[in-house]
Coordinates of C-alpha atoms in Angstrom, one line a residue:
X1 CA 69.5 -50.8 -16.6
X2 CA 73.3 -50.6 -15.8
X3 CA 75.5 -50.4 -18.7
X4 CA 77.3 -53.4 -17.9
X5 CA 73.9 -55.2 -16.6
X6 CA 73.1 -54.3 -20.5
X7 CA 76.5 -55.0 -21.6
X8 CA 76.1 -58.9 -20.4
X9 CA 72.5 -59.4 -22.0
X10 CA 73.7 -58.6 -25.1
X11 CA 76.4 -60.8 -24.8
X12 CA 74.0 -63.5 -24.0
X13 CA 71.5 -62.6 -27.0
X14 CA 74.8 -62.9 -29.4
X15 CA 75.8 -66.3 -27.9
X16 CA 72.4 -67.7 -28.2
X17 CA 72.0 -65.9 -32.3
X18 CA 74.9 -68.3 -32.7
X19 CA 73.9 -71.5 -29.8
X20 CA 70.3 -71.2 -29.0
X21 CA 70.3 -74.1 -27.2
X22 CA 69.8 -73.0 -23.4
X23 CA 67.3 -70.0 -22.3
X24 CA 68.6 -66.5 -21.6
X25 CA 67.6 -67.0 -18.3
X26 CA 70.0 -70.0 -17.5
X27 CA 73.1 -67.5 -18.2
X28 CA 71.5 -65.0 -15.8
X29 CA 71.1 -67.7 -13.3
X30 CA 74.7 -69.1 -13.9
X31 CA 76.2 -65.2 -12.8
X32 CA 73.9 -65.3 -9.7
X33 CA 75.2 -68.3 -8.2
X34 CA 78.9 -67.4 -9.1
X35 CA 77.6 -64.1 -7.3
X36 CA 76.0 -66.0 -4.3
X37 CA 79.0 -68.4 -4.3
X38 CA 81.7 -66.1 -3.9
X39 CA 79.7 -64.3 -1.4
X40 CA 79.8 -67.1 0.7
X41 CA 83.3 -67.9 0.2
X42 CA 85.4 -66.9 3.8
X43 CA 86.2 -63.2 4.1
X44 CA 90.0 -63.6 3.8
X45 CA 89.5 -65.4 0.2
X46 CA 86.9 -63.3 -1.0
X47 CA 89.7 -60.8 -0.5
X48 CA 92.8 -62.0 -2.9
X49 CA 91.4 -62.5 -6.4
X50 CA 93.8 -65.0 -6.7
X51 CA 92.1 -67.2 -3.8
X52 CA 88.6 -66.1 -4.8
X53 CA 88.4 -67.8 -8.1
X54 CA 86.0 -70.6 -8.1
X55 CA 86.5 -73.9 -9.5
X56 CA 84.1 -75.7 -11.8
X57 CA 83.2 -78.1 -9.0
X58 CA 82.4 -74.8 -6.6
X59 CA 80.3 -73.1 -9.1
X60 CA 78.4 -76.4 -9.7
X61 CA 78.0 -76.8 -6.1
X62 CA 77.2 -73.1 -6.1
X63 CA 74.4 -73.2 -8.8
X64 CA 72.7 -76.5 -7.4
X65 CA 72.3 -74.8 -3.8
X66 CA 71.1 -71.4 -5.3
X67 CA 68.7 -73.6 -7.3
X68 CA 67.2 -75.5 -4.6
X69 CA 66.8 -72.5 -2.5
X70 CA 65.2 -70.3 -5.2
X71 CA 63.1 -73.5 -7.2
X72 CA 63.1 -76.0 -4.3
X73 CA 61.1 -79.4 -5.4
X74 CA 60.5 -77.4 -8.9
X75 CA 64.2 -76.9 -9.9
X76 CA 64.6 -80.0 -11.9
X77 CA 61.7 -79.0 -14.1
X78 CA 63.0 -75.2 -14.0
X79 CA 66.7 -76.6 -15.4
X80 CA 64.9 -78.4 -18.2
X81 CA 62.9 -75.7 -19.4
X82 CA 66.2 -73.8 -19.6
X83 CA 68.1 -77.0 -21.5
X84 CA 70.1 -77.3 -18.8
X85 CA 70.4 -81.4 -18.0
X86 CA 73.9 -81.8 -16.9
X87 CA 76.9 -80.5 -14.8
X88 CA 78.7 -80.2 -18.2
X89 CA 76.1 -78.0 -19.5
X90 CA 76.8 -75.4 -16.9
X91 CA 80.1 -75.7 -17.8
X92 CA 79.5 -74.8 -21.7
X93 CA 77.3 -72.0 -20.2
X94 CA 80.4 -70.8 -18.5
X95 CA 82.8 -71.1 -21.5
X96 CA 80.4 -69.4 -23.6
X97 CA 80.4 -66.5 -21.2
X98 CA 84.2 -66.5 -20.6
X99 CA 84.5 -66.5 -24.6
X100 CA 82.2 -63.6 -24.9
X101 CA 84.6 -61.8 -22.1
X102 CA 81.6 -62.1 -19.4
X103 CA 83.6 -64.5 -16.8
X104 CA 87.0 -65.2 -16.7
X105 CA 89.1 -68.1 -16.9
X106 CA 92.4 -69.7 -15.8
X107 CA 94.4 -71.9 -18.1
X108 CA 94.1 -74.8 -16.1
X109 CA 89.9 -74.3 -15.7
X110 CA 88.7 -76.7 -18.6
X111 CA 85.3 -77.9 -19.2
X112 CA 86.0 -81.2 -17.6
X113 CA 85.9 -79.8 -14.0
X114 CA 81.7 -79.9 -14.2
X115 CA 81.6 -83.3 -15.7
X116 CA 82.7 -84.7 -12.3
X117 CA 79.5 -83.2 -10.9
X118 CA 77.8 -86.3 -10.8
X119 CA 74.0 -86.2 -11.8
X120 CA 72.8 -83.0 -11.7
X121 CA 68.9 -83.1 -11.4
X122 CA 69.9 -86.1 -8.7
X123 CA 71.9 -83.1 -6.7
X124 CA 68.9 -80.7 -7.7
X125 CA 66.6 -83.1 -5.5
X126 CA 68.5 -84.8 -2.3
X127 CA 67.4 -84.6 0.4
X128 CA 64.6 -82.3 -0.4
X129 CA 61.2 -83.7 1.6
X130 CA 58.5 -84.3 -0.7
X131 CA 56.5 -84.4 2.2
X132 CA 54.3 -88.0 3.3
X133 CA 54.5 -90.2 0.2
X134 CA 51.2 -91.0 -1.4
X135 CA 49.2 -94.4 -1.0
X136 CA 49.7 -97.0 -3.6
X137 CA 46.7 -96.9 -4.5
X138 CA 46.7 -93.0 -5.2
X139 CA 50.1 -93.5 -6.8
X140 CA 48.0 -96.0 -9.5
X141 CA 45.2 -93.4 -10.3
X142 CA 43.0 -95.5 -8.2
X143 CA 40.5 -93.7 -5.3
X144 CA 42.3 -94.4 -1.8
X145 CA 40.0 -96.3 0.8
X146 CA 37.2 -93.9 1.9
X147 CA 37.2 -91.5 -1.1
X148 CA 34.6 -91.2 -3.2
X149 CA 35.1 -93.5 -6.3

């Protein structure tokens, strides 16, 4: 393991001895989409640090589109498990990593910028297909015409 790789874990061990309340693994996933997101980001911005900065609303866009890729239908289930319910709690997840010296931060990033993120296990889920929706009757726990009963 890198030195920094190990650097960030134990950052993340000595933010959750203090705030246990999301897994490890949500602070792991938080770098990856700032990773993925900046990656994506046009070539030219990428470029000047000072253009490459994400704002809270990117990274929460960033983080719902790695989800859905890597968790698809499961991601609102995945986010849960993690303690991970709302835009703003990506947000403290960031903070707590910018006060441990992870991340950084501009003065005029606050935690406010994910709040406006709407509903995020809504944004987890649109416009995923669920595939053919299931009869009534099987959506009741009742046997569907011409199964066994």
């Amino acid at each position: 393991m890198a030195s920094a790789e190990a650097g960030f874990w134990e950052a993340v061990d000595d933010i959750r001895s203090r705030d246990g309340r999301y897994r490890r693994e949500a602070y792991g996933f938080v770098m990856a989409a700032l990773g993925a997101t900046v990656q994506a980001l046009p070539l030219e911005r990428r470029r000047d640090p000072a253009t490459r900065h994400l704002s809270g609303q990117e990274l929460l866009q960033g983080v719902i589109r790695l989800a859905r890729q890597e968790f698809g239908h499961f991601a609102p289930v995945v986010f849960r498990e993690w303690g991970v319910a709302s835009g703003e709690d990506v947000g403290r997840i960031v903070f707590q990593l910018v006060e441990s010296h992870q991340l950084s931060a501009r003065s005029e990033d606050s935690i406010e910028d994910f709040r406006r993120g709407g509903e995020l296990f809504a944004a987890l889920t649109a416009d995923l297909d669920f595939g053919p929706a299931l009869p009534t009757e099987a959506r009741k726990g009742r046997p569907c015409r011409g199964e066994a009963g």
